[in-house]
Coordinates of C-alpha atoms in Angstrom, one line a residue:
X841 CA 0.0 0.0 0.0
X842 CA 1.0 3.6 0.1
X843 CA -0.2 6.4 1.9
X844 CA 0.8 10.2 1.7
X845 CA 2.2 11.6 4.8
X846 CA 2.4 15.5 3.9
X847 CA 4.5 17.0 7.0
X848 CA 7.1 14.1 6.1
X849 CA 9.8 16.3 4.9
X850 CA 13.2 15.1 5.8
X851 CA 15.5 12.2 6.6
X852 CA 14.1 12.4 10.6
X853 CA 11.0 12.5 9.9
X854 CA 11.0 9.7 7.1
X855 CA 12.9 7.5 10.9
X856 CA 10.2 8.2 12.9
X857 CA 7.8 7.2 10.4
X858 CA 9.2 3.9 9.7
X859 CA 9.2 3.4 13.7
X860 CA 6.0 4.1 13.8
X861 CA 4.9 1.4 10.9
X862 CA 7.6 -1.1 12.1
X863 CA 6.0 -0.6 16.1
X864 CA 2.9 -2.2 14.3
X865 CA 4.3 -4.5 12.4
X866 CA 8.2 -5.4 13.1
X867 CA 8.6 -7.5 9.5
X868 CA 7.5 -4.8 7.1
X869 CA 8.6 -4.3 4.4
X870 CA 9.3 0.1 4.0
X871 CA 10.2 2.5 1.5
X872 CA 9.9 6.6 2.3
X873 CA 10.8 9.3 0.1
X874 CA 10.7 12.5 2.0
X875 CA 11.0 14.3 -1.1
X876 CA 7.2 13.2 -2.8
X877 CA 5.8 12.9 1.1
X878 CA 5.1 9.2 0.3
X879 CA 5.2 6.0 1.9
X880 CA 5.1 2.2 0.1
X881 CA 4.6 -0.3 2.7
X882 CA 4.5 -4.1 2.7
X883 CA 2.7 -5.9 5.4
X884 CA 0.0 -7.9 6.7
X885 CA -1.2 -5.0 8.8
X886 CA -4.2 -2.9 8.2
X887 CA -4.6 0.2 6.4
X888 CA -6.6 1.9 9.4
X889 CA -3.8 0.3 12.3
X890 CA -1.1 1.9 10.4
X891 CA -2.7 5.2 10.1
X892 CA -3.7 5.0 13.3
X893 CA 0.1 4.3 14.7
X894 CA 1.2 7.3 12.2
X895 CA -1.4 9.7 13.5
X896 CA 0.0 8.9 16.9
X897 CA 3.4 9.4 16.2
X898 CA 2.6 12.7 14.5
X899 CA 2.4 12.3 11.0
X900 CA -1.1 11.8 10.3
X901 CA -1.2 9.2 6.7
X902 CA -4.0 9.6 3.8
X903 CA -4.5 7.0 1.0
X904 CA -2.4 7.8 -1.7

């Protein structure tokens, strides 16, 4: 899946992002790039727990 994370906008942010999907789901598979605000994710987790974990971290994630 991936998901727009618009207030992802450098190499920090793109960490604490993958943190947050990896607290969900340790074995996923992530791929950020800051630069278009996305994020492609692998996983066996849901689309609503991941942007639920992301919201709670701060960097609330919208369908892309």
């Amino acid at each position: 899946m991936e998901l727009r994370i618009d207030n992802m906008t450098c190499g920090g942010c793109a960490r604490s992002v993958t943190k947050a999907i990896q607290s969900v789901d340790p074995d996923a598979r992530i791929e950020t790039n800051p630069d278009a605000r996305t994020v492609k994710i692998e996983t066996t987790a849901s689309r609503p727990v991941l942007q639920q974990a992301l919201e709670q971290a701060g960097y609330p994630a919208v369908a892309n």
